[in-house]
CSV table of C-alpha atoms in Angstrom, one decimal:
chain,number,residue,atom,x,y,z
A,1,MET,CA,0.0,0.0,0.0
A,2,GLU,CA,3.0,2.3,-0.3
A,3,ASN,CA,1.6,3.8,-3.5
A,4,ILE,CA,-1.3,5.5,-1.6
A,5,LYS,CA,-0.8,9.3,-1.8
A,6,ASN,CA,-2.5,11.9,0.3
A,7,ILE,CA,-3.5,14.4,-2.4
A,8,ALA,CA,-4.6,18.0,-1.6
A,9,MET,CA,-6.4,20.2,-4.0
A,10,ARG,CA,-7.4,23.9,-4.2
A,11,ILE,CA,-10.7,24.6,-5.9
A,12,ARG,CA,-13.0,27.6,-6.5
A,13,TYR,CA,-16.7,27.3,-6.9
A,14,ASP,CA,-19.9,29.2,-7.3
A,15,GLY,CA,-22.3,27.7,-4.8
A,16,THR,CA,-25.5,28.9,-6.3
A,17,ASN,CA,-26.5,25.5,-7.7
A,18,TYR,CA,-25.3,23.3,-4.9
A,19,HIS,CA,-26.8,22.2,-1.5
A,20,GLY,CA,-23.6,23.3,0.2
A,21,TRP,CA,-20.3,21.5,0.4
A,22,GLN,CA,-21.1,18.4,2.5
A,23,SER,CA,-22.6,15.3,1.1
A,24,GLN,CA,-26.1,14.6,2.3
A,25,SER,CA,-28.9,12.2,1.4
A,26,ASN,CA,-30.9,14.6,-0.8
A,27,GLY,CA,-29.6,17.2,-3.2
A,28,VAL,CA,-26.3,17.6,-5.2
A,29,THR,CA,-23.4,19.0,-3.1
A,30,VAL,CA,-20.0,20.2,-4.1
A,31,GLN,CA,-18.4,17.3,-2.2
A,32,SER,CA,-20.6,14.7,-3.9
A,33,THR,CA,-20.0,16.2,-7.3
A,34,ILE,CA,-16.2,16.2,-6.8
A,35,GLU,CA,-16.2,12.7,-5.3
A,36,LYS,CA,-18.1,11.4,-8.3
A,37,ALA,CA,-15.8,13.0,-10.8
A,38,LEU,CA,-12.6,11.9,-8.9
A,39,SER,CA,-14.0,8.3,-8.6
A,40,GLU,CA,-14.6,8.2,-12.3
A,41,LEU,CA,-11.3,9.7,-13.1
A,42,THR,CA,-9.2,7.4,-10.9
A,43,GLY,CA,-11.3,4.3,-11.3
A,44,SER,CA,-11.8,3.7,-7.6
A,45,ASP,CA,-14.0,5.1,-4.9
A,46,VAL,CA,-12.8,8.5,-3.6
A,47,LYS,CA,-13.9,10.1,-0.4
A,48,VAL,CA,-12.6,13.7,0.2
A,49,THR,CA,-12.2,15.8,3.4
A,50,GLY,CA,-13.0,19.5,3.0
A,51,CYS,CA,-11.7,22.5,4.9
A,52,SER,CA,-15.1,23.9,5.7
A,53,ARG,CA,-18.7,22.9,5.7
A,54,THR,CA,-20.1,25.7,3.5
A,55,ASP,CA,-23.9,26.0,3.4
A,56,ALA,CA,-26.2,25.9,0.3
A,57,GLY,CA,-25.6,29.0,-1.8
A,58,VAL,CA,-22.3,29.9,-0.1
A,59,HIS,CA,-19.3,30.4,-2.6
A,60,ALA,CA,-15.6,29.7,-2.4
A,61,LEU,CA,-12.9,31.7,-4.1
A,62,ASP,CA,-10.4,29.4,-2.4
A,63,TYR,CA,-11.2,26.0,-0.9
A,64,ILE,CA,-8.9,23.0,0.0
A,65,PHE,CA,-9.8,19.4,0.3
A,66,ASN,CA,-7.7,16.2,0.4
A,67,PHE,CA,-8.2,12.5,-0.4
A,68,LYS,CA,-6.2,9.3,-0.4
A,69,SER,CA,-5.6,7.7,-3.8
A,70,GLU,CA,-3.4,5.2,-5.6
A,71,THR,CA,-4.0,7.1,-8.9
A,72,LYS,CA,-1.0,7.1,-11.4
A,73,ILE,CA,-2.2,10.4,-13.0
A,74,PRO,CA,0.6,12.9,-12.4
A,75,VAL,CA,-0.6,15.2,-9.6
A,76,GLU,CA,0.1,18.4,-11.6
A,77,LYS,CA,-2.3,17.1,-14.3
A,78,LEU,CA,-5.1,16.3,-11.9
A,79,PRO,CA,-6.8,19.8,-12.0
A,80,TYR,CA,-7.1,19.7,-15.8
A,81,ALA,CA,-8.4,16.2,-15.8
A,82,LEU,CA,-10.9,17.0,-13.1
A,83,ASN,CA,-12.1,20.2,-14.7
A,84,TYR,CA,-12.8,18.3,-17.8
A,85,ARG,CA,-15.4,16.3,-15.9
A,86,LEU,CA,-16.9,19.2,-13.9
A,87,GLU,CA,-19.4,21.9,-14.8
A,88,ASP,CA,-18.2,25.4,-15.2
A,89,ASP,CA,-19.2,26.4,-11.7
A,90,ILE,CA,-16.4,24.5,-10.0
A,91,THR,CA,-12.8,24.9,-11.1
A,92,ALA,CA,-9.8,22.9,-9.7
A,93,LEU,CA,-6.9,25.3,-9.4
A,94,GLU,CA,-4.0,23.1,-8.2
A,95,ALA,CA,-3.1,19.8,-6.7
A,96,TRP,CA,-0.1,18.5,-4.7
A,97,VAL,CA,1.0,15.5,-2.7
A,98,ALA,CA,0.5,16.4,1.0
A,99,ALA,CA,2.1,14.9,4.0
A,100,ASP,CA,0.5,11.7,5.1
A,101,ASP,CA,-1.1,13.3,8.2
A,102,PHE,CA,-2.4,16.3,6.3
A,103,ASN,CA,-6.1,16.8,6.9
A,104,SER,CA,-8.0,19.7,5.3
A,105,ARG,CA,-10.4,19.9,8.3
A,106,PHE,CA,-7.8,20.0,11.0
A,107,SER,CA,-4.5,21.2,9.4
A,108,VAL,CA,-5.8,24.5,8.2
A,109,ASN,CA,-4.3,27.5,10.2
A,110,GLY,CA,-6.9,30.1,9.4
A,111,LYS,CA,-9.5,31.3,6.9
A,112,ARG,CA,-10.7,34.5,5.5
A,113,TYR,CA,-14.3,35.1,4.5
A,114,ILE,CA,-15.9,38.0,2.8
A,115,TYR,CA,-19.6,38.9,2.8
A,116,ASN,CA,-21.3,41.3,0.3
A,117,ILE,CA,-24.2,43.5,1.3
A,118,TRP,CA,-26.0,45.3,-1.6
A,119,ASN,CA,-27.6,48.2,0.1
A,120,SER,CA,-30.1,49.8,-2.2
A,121,ALA,CA,-33.9,49.9,-2.7
A,122,LEU,CA,-33.2,48.5,-6.1
A,123,LYS,CA,-31.7,45.1,-6.9
A,124,ASN,CA,-28.4,44.7,-8.8
A,125,PRO,CA,-28.8,42.2,-11.6
A,126,PHE,CA,-25.2,41.1,-11.3
A,127,LEU,CA,-25.2,40.6,-7.6
A,128,ASN,CA,-28.4,38.7,-6.9
A,129,ARG,CA,-26.5,35.5,-6.5
A,130,TYR,CA,-23.5,37.1,-4.8
A,131,SER,CA,-24.9,39.4,-2.1
A,132,TRP,CA,-27.5,40.1,0.5
A,133,HIS,CA,-29.9,42.6,-0.9
A,134,PHE,CA,-30.7,44.9,2.0
A,135,PRO,CA,-33.2,47.5,0.9
A,136,TYR,CA,-33.2,49.8,4.0
A,137,LYS,CA,-30.6,52.4,4.4
A,138,LEU,CA,-27.5,51.2,6.4
A,139,ASP,CA,-25.1,53.5,8.1
A,140,PHE,CA,-21.8,52.2,6.6
A,141,LYS,CA,-19.7,54.3,9.0
A,142,LYS,CA,-21.3,52.7,12.0
A,143,ILE,CA,-20.8,49.2,10.6
A,144,LYS,CA,-17.1,49.9,9.9
A,145,ALA,CA,-16.8,51.2,13.5
A,146,ALA,CA,-18.6,48.2,15.0
A,147,ALA,CA,-16.7,45.5,13.0
A,148,VAL,CA,-13.4,46.1,14.8
A,149,PHE,CA,-15.0,45.1,18.1
A,150,PHE,CA,-15.1,41.6,16.9
A,151,GLU,CA,-11.4,41.4,16.5
A,152,GLY,CA,-9.4,39.5,19.2
A,153,LYS,CA,-9.8,36.3,21.2
A,154,HIS,CA,-13.3,35.9,22.4
A,155,ASP,CA,-15.8,33.2,23.3
A,156,PHE,CA,-18.2,33.4,20.4
A,157,ALA,CA,-20.8,31.1,21.8
A,158,GLY,CA,-23.5,33.7,21.0
A,159,PHE,CA,-22.4,33.8,17.4
A,160,MET,CA,-23.1,30.2,16.5
A,161,ALA,CA,-26.0,28.2,15.1
A,162,ALA,CA,-26.9,24.8,16.5
A,163,GLY,CA,-25.2,21.9,14.8
A,164,GLY,CA,-21.5,22.6,15.5
A,165,GLN,CA,-19.4,19.8,17.0
A,166,GLN,CA,-16.6,22.0,18.5
A,167,LYS,CA,-14.9,21.4,21.9
A,168,THR,CA,-14.6,25.1,22.6
A,169,THR,CA,-16.3,28.2,21.3
A,170,VAL,CA,-13.3,30.4,21.7
A,171,ARG,CA,-12.0,31.8,18.5
A,172,THR,CA,-9.4,34.5,17.5
A,173,ILE,CA,-10.5,37.0,14.9
A,174,SER,CA,-7.5,38.7,13.4
A,175,VAL,CA,-9.3,40.9,10.9
A,176,CYS,CA,-12.9,42.2,11.0
A,177,GLY,CA,-13.6,45.2,8.8
A,178,ALA,CA,-16.0,46.6,6.2
A,179,GLU,CA,-15.3,48.6,3.1
A,180,GLN,CA,-17.1,49.9,0.1
A,181,SER,CA,-16.3,48.7,-3.3
A,182,GLY,CA,-15.0,51.2,-5.8
A,183,GLU,CA,-17.3,49.9,-8.5
A,184,PHE,CA,-20.6,50.4,-6.7
A,185,PRO,CA,-21.0,52.7,-3.7
A,186,GLU,CA,-24.0,50.7,-2.6
A,187,LEU,CA,-21.8,47.6,-2.1
A,188,LEU,CA,-20.4,47.0,1.3
A,189,THR,CA,-17.9,44.1,1.7
A,190,ILE,CA,-17.3,42.7,5.2
A,191,THR,CA,-14.1,40.8,5.8
A,192,VAL,CA,-13.6,38.3,8.7
A,193,GLU,CA,-10.4,36.4,9.2
A,194,ALA,CA,-9.9,34.0,12.1
A,195,ASP,CA,-8.0,30.9,13.1
A,196,ALA,CA,-11.2,28.9,12.9
A,197,PHE,CA,-15.0,29.6,12.8
A,198,LEU,CA,-18.1,28.3,14.5
A,199,TYR,CA,-21.1,27.2,12.5
A,200,ASN,CA,-22.7,30.3,10.8
A,201,MET,CA,-20.4,32.6,12.8
A,202,VAL,CA,-19.7,35.0,9.9
A,203,ARG,CA,-23.3,35.2,8.9
A,204,ILE,CA,-24.4,36.0,12.4
A,205,ILE,CA,-21.7,38.6,12.8
A,206,VAL,CA,-22.9,40.1,9.5
A,207,GLY,CA,-26.5,40.0,10.6
A,208,THR,CA,-25.5,41.8,13.8
A,209,LEU,CA,-23.6,44.4,11.9
A,210,ALA,CA,-26.6,45.0,9.7
A,211,ASP,CA,-28.6,45.8,12.9
A,212,VAL,CA,-25.8,48.3,13.8
A,213,GLY,CA,-26.3,49.8,10.3
A,214,THR,CA,-30.1,50.3,10.9
A,215,GLY,CA,-29.6,51.6,14.4
A,216,ARG,CA,-31.3,48.7,16.2
A,217,ILE,CA,-28.0,47.9,17.9
A,218,GLU,CA,-25.5,50.6,19.0
A,219,VAL,CA,-21.8,50.4,18.0
A,220,SER,CA,-20.8,50.4,21.6
A,221,ASP,CA,-23.1,47.5,22.5
A,222,ILE,CA,-21.0,45.0,20.5
A,223,PRO,CA,-18.6,44.0,23.3
A,224,GLU,CA,-21.4,43.4,25.7
A,225,ILE,CA,-23.3,41.3,23.1
A,226,ILE,CA,-20.2,39.1,22.6
A,227,CYS,CA,-19.8,38.7,26.4
A,228,SER,CA,-23.4,37.7,26.8
A,229,LYS,CA,-22.8,34.5,24.8
A,230,ASP,CA,-26.5,34.7,24.1
A,231,ARG,CA,-27.5,34.0,20.5
A,232,ARG,CA,-30.7,36.1,21.0
A,233,GLN,CA,-28.7,39.3,21.7
A,234,GLY,CA,-27.2,39.5,18.1
A,235,GLY,CA,-28.9,40.0,14.8
A,236,ILE,CA,-30.3,37.5,12.3
A,237,THR,CA,-28.2,35.0,10.4
A,238,ALA,CA,-27.5,36.8,7.1
A,239,PRO,CA,-28.5,34.8,4.0
A,240,PRO,CA,-25.9,32.5,2.5
A,241,GLN,CA,-25.4,33.9,-1.0
A,242,GLY,CA,-23.4,36.9,0.2
A,243,LEU,CA,-20.8,34.7,1.7
A,244,PHE,CA,-17.5,33.7,0.1
A,245,LEU,CA,-14.6,31.7,1.5
A,246,LYS,CA,-11.9,34.0,0.3
A,247,LYS,CA,-8.6,32.4,1.4
A,248,VAL,CA,-7.5,29.3,3.3
A,249,TYR,CA,-4.2,29.5,5.2
A,250,LEU,CA,-2.1,26.3,5.6
B,1,MET,CA,-52.9,64.7,-26.8
B,2,GLU,CA,-51.2,67.2,-24.5
B,3,ASN,CA,-50.9,64.5,-21.9
B,4,ILE,CA,-48.4,62.5,-23.9
B,5,LYS,CA,-45.1,62.5,-22.1
B,6,ASN,CA,-41.7,61.4,-23.5
B,7,ILE,CA,-40.4,59.3,-20.7
B,8,ALA,CA,-36.7,58.3,-20.4
B,9,MET,CA,-35.4,55.5,-18.2
B,10,ARG,CA,-32.1,54.2,-17.1
B,11,ILE,CA,-31.8,50.5,-16.6
B,12,ARG,CA,-29.1,47.9,-15.9
B,13,TYR,CA,-29.2,44.3,-17.1
B,14,ASP,CA,-27.5,41.0,-17.2
B,15,GLY,CA,-27.8,40.0,-20.9
B,16,THR,CA,-27.0,36.3,-20.4
B,17,ASN,CA,-30.6,35.1,-20.9
B,18,TYR,CA,-31.6,37.5,-23.7
B,19,HIS,CA,-31.2,37.5,-27.4
B,20,GLY,CA,-29.8,41.0,-27.2
B,21,TRP,CA,-31.6,44.3,-26.8
B,22,GLN,CA,-33.5,44.6,-30.1
B,23,SER,CA,-36.9,43.0,-30.6
B,24,GLN,CA,-36.8,40.3,-33.3
B,25,SER,CA,-39.1,37.6,-34.6
B,26,ASN,CA,-37.5,34.8,-32.5
B,27,GLY,CA,-36.2,34.8,-29.0
B,28,VAL,CA,-36.8,37.0,-26.0
B,29,THR,CA,-35.0,40.3,-26.0
B,30,VAL,CA,-34.5,43.0,-23.4
B,31,GLN,CA,-36.5,45.4,-25.5
B,32,SER,CA,-39.5,43.0,-25.9
B,33,THR,CA,-39.4,42.2,-22.2
B,34,ILE,CA,-39.5,45.8,-21.3
B,35,GLU,CA,-42.2,46.7,-23.8
B,36,LYS,CA,-44.4,43.9,-22.6
B,37,ALA,CA,-44.0,45.0,-18.9
B,38,LEU,CA,-44.6,48.7,-19.7
B,39,SER,CA,-47.6,47.9,-21.8
B,40,GLU,CA,-49.1,45.8,-19.0
B,41,LEU,CA,-48.2,48.5,-16.5
B,42,THR,CA,-49.6,51.5,-18.5
B,43,GLY,CA,-52.5,49.6,-20.1
B,44,SER,CA,-51.6,50.7,-23.6
B,45,ASP,CA,-49.2,49.5,-26.2
B,46,VAL,CA,-45.7,50.8,-25.5
B,47,LYS,CA,-42.8,50.9,-28.0
B,48,VAL,CA,-39.4,52.0,-26.7
B,49,THR,CA,-36.3,53.4,-28.4
B,50,GLY,CA,-32.9,52.2,-27.0
B,51,CYS,CA,-29.5,53.9,-26.9
B,52,SER,CA,-27.6,50.9,-28.3
B,53,ARG,CA,-28.3,47.6,-30.1
B,54,THR,CA,-26.5,45.3,-27.7
B,55,ASP,CA,-26.0,41.7,-29.0
B,56,ALA,CA,-27.1,38.5,-27.3
B,57,GLY,CA,-25.1,37.9,-24.2
B,58,VAL,CA,-23.9,41.5,-23.9
B,59,HIS,CA,-24.6,43.3,-20.6
B,60,ALA,CA,-25.4,46.8,-19.5
B,61,LEU,CA,-24.5,48.5,-16.3
B,62,ASP,CA,-26.1,51.6,-17.6
B,63,TYR,CA,-28.6,51.8,-20.5
B,64,ILE,CA,-31.1,54.5,-21.5
B,65,PHE,CA,-34.3,54.1,-23.5
B,66,ASN,CA,-37.3,56.4,-24.0
B,67,PHE,CA,-41.0,56.0,-24.9
B,68,LYS,CA,-44.1,58.0,-25.4
B,69,SER,CA,-47.0,57.4,-22.9
B,70,GLU,CA,-50.1,59.0,-21.4
B,71,THR,CA,-49.6,57.0,-18.2
B,72,LYS,CA,-50.7,58.7,-15.0
B,73,ILE,CA,-48.3,56.8,-12.9
B,74,PRO,CA,-45.9,59.4,-11.3
B,75,VAL,CA,-42.6,59.1,-13.2
B,76,GLU,CA,-40.5,58.7,-10.1
B,77,LYS,CA,-42.5,55.6,-9.2
B,78,LEU,CA,-42.1,54.0,-12.6
B,79,PRO,CA,-38.8,52.1,-11.9
B,80,TYR,CA,-40.4,50.4,-8.8
B,81,ALA,CA,-43.6,49.5,-10.6
B,82,LEU,CA,-41.6,48.2,-13.6
B,83,ASN,CA,-39.1,46.2,-11.5
B,84,TYR,CA,-42.1,44.5,-9.8
B,85,ARG,CA,-42.9,43.0,-13.3
B,86,LEU,CA,-39.4,42.2,-14.4
B,87,GLU,CA,-37.1,39.2,-13.6
B,88,ASP,CA,-34.1,39.9,-11.4
B,89,ASP,CA,-31.7,40.2,-14.4
B,90,ILE,CA,-33.1,43.6,-15.4
B,91,THR,CA,-33.4,46.5,-13.0
B,92,ALA,CA,-34.9,49.9,-13.8
B,93,LEU,CA,-32.8,52.6,-11.9
B,94,GLU,CA,-34.5,55.8,-12.7
B,95,ALA,CA,-37.1,57.5,-14.9
B,96,TRP,CA,-37.7,61.1,-15.9
B,97,VAL,CA,-39.8,63.2,-18.3
B,98,ALA,CA,-37.5,64.1,-21.2
B,99,ALA,CA,-37.8,66.9,-23.7
B,100,ASP,CA,-40.3,66.1,-26.5
B,101,ASP,CA,-37.5,65.7,-29.1
B,102,PHE,CA,-35.3,63.5,-26.9
B,103,ASN,CA,-34.4,60.2,-28.6
B,104,SER,CA,-32.2,57.7,-26.9
B,105,ARG,CA,-30.7,56.6,-30.2
B,106,PHE,CA,-29.7,60.0,-31.5
B,107,SER,CA,-29.5,62.3,-28.4
B,108,VAL,CA,-26.8,60.4,-26.6
B,109,ASN,CA,-23.4,62.2,-26.6
B,110,GLY,CA,-21.1,59.3,-25.9
B,111,LYS,CA,-20.8,55.9,-24.4
B,112,ARG,CA,-18.3,53.9,-22.4
B,113,TYR,CA,-17.9,50.2,-22.8
B,114,ILE,CA,-15.7,47.8,-20.8
B,115,TYR,CA,-14.6,44.4,-21.9
B,116,ASN,CA,-13.3,41.6,-19.6
B,117,ILE,CA,-10.7,39.1,-20.7
B,118,TRP,CA,-10.1,36.2,-18.3
B,119,ASN,CA,-6.5,35.1,-19.2
B,120,SER,CA,-5.8,31.7,-17.6
B,121,ALA,CA,-5.6,28.1,-18.6
B,122,LEU,CA,-8.3,27.6,-15.9
B,123,LYS,CA,-11.8,28.9,-16.0
B,124,ASN,CA,-13.2,31.2,-13.4
B,125,PRO,CA,-16.6,30.0,-12.1
B,126,PHE,CA,-17.7,33.6,-11.3
B,127,LEU,CA,-16.7,35.1,-14.7
B,128,ASN,CA,-17.9,32.5,-17.2
B,129,ARG,CA,-20.9,34.7,-18.1
B,130,TYR,CA,-19.0,38.0,-17.8
B,131,SER,CA,-15.7,37.5,-19.6
B,132,TRP,CA,-13.9,36.1,-22.6
B,133,HIS,CA,-12.0,33.0,-21.4
B,134,PHE,CA,-8.7,33.3,-23.2
B,135,PRO,CA,-6.5,30.3,-22.2
B,136,TYR,CA,-3.3,31.3,-24.0
B,137,LYS,CA,-0.8,33.6,-22.3
B,138,LEU,CA,-1.4,37.3,-23.2
B,139,ASP,CA,1.2,40.0,-22.8
B,140,PHE,CA,-0.8,42.6,-20.9
B,141,LYS,CA,1.9,45.2,-21.3
B,142,LYS,CA,1.7,45.0,-25.1
B,143,ILE,CA,-2.1,45.2,-25.0
B,144,LYS,CA,-1.9,48.3,-22.8
B,145,ALA,CA,0.6,49.9,-25.1
B,146,ALA,CA,-1.5,49.1,-28.2
B,147,ALA,CA,-4.8,50.3,-26.8
B,148,VAL,CA,-3.9,54.0,-26.8
B,149,PHE,CA,-3.3,53.9,-30.6
B,150,PHE,CA,-7.1,53.6,-31.0
B,151,GLU,CA,-7.7,56.9,-29.3
B,152,GLY,CA,-8.5,59.9,-31.5
B,153,LYS,CA,-10.7,60.6,-34.5
B,154,HIS,CA,-10.3,57.9,-37.1
B,155,ASP,CA,-12.2,56.2,-39.8
B,156,PHE,CA,-13.0,52.8,-38.2
B,157,ALA,CA,-14.4,51.2,-41.4
B,158,GLY,CA,-12.1,48.2,-40.7
B,159,PHE,CA,-13.6,47.7,-37.2
B,160,MET,CA,-17.2,47.2,-38.1
B,161,ALA,CA,-19.3,44.1,-38.8
B,162,ALA,CA,-21.8,44.1,-41.6
B,163,GLY,CA,-25.2,45.3,-40.6
B,164,GLY,CA,-24.7,48.9,-39.5
B,165,GLN,CA,-26.7,51.7,-41.0
B,166,GLN,CA,-24.3,54.6,-40.4
B,167,LYS,CA,-23.7,57.5,-42.8
B,168,THR,CA,-20.1,57.8,-41.8
B,169,THR,CA,-17.6,55.3,-40.3
B,170,VAL,CA,-15.6,58.1,-38.6
B,171,ARG,CA,-15.7,58.0,-34.8
B,172,THR,CA,-13.8,59.7,-32.0
B,173,ILE,CA,-12.4,57.5,-29.3
B,174,SER,CA,-11.7,59.6,-26.2
B,175,VAL,CA,-10.4,56.7,-24.0
B,176,CYS,CA,-9.0,53.3,-24.9
B,177,GLY,CA,-7.1,51.6,-22.2
B,178,ALA,CA,-6.5,48.3,-20.5
B,179,GLU,CA,-6.0,47.5,-16.8
B,180,GLN,CA,-5.7,44.5,-14.5
B,181,SER,CA,-8.3,44.1,-11.7
B,182,GLY,CA,-7.0,44.2,-8.2
B,183,GLU,CA,-9.1,41.1,-7.3
B,184,PHE,CA,-7.7,38.7,-9.9
B,185,PRO,CA,-4.4,39.3,-11.7
B,186,GLU,CA,-5.6,37.1,-14.6
B,187,LEU,CA,-8.4,39.6,-15.3
B,188,LEU,CA,-7.8,42.3,-17.9
B,189,THR,CA,-10.4,45.0,-18.4
B,190,ILE,CA,-10.4,47.0,-21.6
B,191,THR,CA,-12.2,50.4,-21.6
B,192,VAL,CA,-13.4,52.1,-24.7
B,193,GLU,CA,-15.2,55.4,-24.7
B,194,ALA,CA,-16.3,57.2,-27.8
B,195,ASP,CA,-18.9,59.6,-29.2
B,196,ALA,CA,-20.6,56.7,-31.0
B,197,PHE,CA,-19.7,53.2,-32.0
B,198,LEU,CA,-20.0,51.1,-35.2
B,199,TYR,CA,-21.6,47.7,-35.1
B,200,ASN,CA,-19.3,45.3,-33.1
B,201,MET,CA,-16.6,48.0,-33.0
B,202,VAL,CA,-15.5,47.3,-29.4
B,203,ARG,CA,-15.5,43.5,-29.9
B,204,ILE,CA,-13.3,43.8,-33.0
B,205,ILE,CA,-10.9,46.2,-31.2
B,206,VAL,CA,-10.7,43.7,-28.3
B,207,GLY,CA,-10.1,40.8,-30.7
B,208,THR,CA,-7.3,42.8,-32.3
B,209,LEU,CA,-5.8,43.7,-28.9
B,210,ALA,CA,-5.8,39.9,-28.1
B,211,ASP,CA,-3.8,39.3,-31.2
B,212,VAL,CA,-1.3,41.9,-30.0
B,213,GLY,CA,-1.2,40.0,-26.7
B,214,THR,CA,-0.3,36.8,-28.4
B,215,GLY,CA,2.2,38.4,-30.6
B,216,ARG,CA,0.4,37.8,-33.9
B,217,ILE,CA,0.1,41.6,-34.4
B,218,GLU,CA,2.8,44.1,-33.3
B,219,VAL,CA,1.9,47.0,-31.2
B,220,SER,CA,3.3,49.4,-33.8
B,221,ASP,CA,1.1,47.9,-36.5
B,222,ILE,CA,-2.2,49.2,-35.0
B,223,PRO,CA,-2.1,52.6,-36.7
B,224,GLU,CA,-1.6,51.0,-40.1
B,225,ILE,CA,-4.4,48.5,-39.5
B,226,ILE,CA,-6.8,51.3,-38.6
B,227,CYS,CA,-5.7,53.2,-41.8
B,228,SER,CA,-6.2,50.1,-44.0
B,229,LYS,CA,-10.0,50.3,-43.3
B,230,ASP,CA,-9.8,46.5,-44.1
B,231,ARG,CA,-11.7,44.3,-41.7
B,232,ARG,CA,-9.4,41.4,-42.5
B,233,GLN,CA,-6.3,43.2,-41.1
B,234,GLY,CA,-7.7,43.1,-37.5
B,235,GLY,CA,-8.4,40.3,-35.1
B,236,ILE,CA,-11.5,38.2,-34.6
B,237,THR,CA,-14.7,39.6,-33.1
B,238,ALA,CA,-14.4,38.9,-29.4
B,239,PRO,CA,-17.3,37.0,-27.9
B,240,PRO,CA,-20.3,39.0,-26.5
B,241,GLN,CA,-20.3,37.9,-22.9
B,242,GLY,CA,-17.2,40.0,-21.9
B,243,LEU,CA,-18.8,43.2,-23.0
B,244,PHE,CA,-20.6,45.7,-20.8
B,245,LEU,CA,-22.1,49.0,-21.7
B,246,LYS,CA,-20.7,50.9,-18.7
B,247,LYS,CA,-22.0,54.5,-19.0
B,248,VAL,CA,-24.2,56.5,-21.3
B,249,TYR,CA,-23.5,60.2,-21.5
B,250,LEU,CA,-26.4,62.6,-22.3
């Protein structure tokens, strides 16, 4: 069995047409699509381990998974061979042979997410699938000021949906900020980078920041909301289609 | 008939699912979609005049049309009423009562187009509908250097597809440039602004610039190619989905 390699791949995908990353009994997922393509390609059953359980409609500009295989296809040719079998909404970017103990779920050192809010009474035809359409006026200055309060090492128990399997709810956010795009002044992009994330953590942070933008929550209330560890103190869970996994750090 | 108003509207649309702007016997167009919605909305048959005949798959971040109507709906409410009847890939942005002699086709003073080239062996899941996927290495420096030769008042007879109805093929390009996006280094965006355009002019300029990028055409050959007025001297007509009408100047 010495020919078994632990192969890691970087991919990018538009999540619009998938029921999230993780394989499930009903609906096509990114994981099941890739496992099917890799199994056909290598001629044996492939199971992959992903770096994040993205929900239905969430996108990834950068995503890493790994799998064990005895395939003789040269690793540098794998992305092209895989892309040939995939629809245009998933692209394999690179592949490499990882250390035997590399595991995409546990070996990742950090991740950066971005979240797009389209703040206008009118929709944007190009951003329907890629942003949260928030029709009521948001105070971007307040959102920018509030975002930095999330930075640091905190217990984010109040910013988590049910369904996580973590041992601790303490996470360290290294970057939390908001900025307007140059292209559209109505587009606010929120960036959150952390060592690891709880289930729906970014979307709950964004939902809470939207409440700051409408004035329902004060900027200065954020630290107290974090400390409360009470999910009900924050805002709603922002919808999935505005969320992008932007960068995975190894 | 003194209640007839000449109403102008600004819209934005994703052209992916339309057979271009102009109504035709087969296929749904942006114009036919809008005319149907406005006719239902106002209760009488509406015919609109557009500022540009965009081809199938071409997009508009900004587009102006006008129509005559006796509607009693307040003009400032028209965009919202119209959007309610349109799919998410067309958005009405604003409406106003224009001068009686305003005509979107002839009253426009200039237009700016942008064109996206995605230059990578690998596709980009987010740009398939919004760029020309050009898999062979392009020299962006050469393209940038060549673009400026298109600026100025020239006879662009060689940069026109059959089917135009113009009296003259002389046009003045005020801006022609190329720049890389900050987000993706593989994305080159070409901007062309002119007083008016010939049929497929931007797409032929882009196809010619791609030939400069591959080395088939030298940067310094561009002036001569323009002077030749010979369609065969330039490059191919770049595909429609990379093209966006960016701004219409009144």
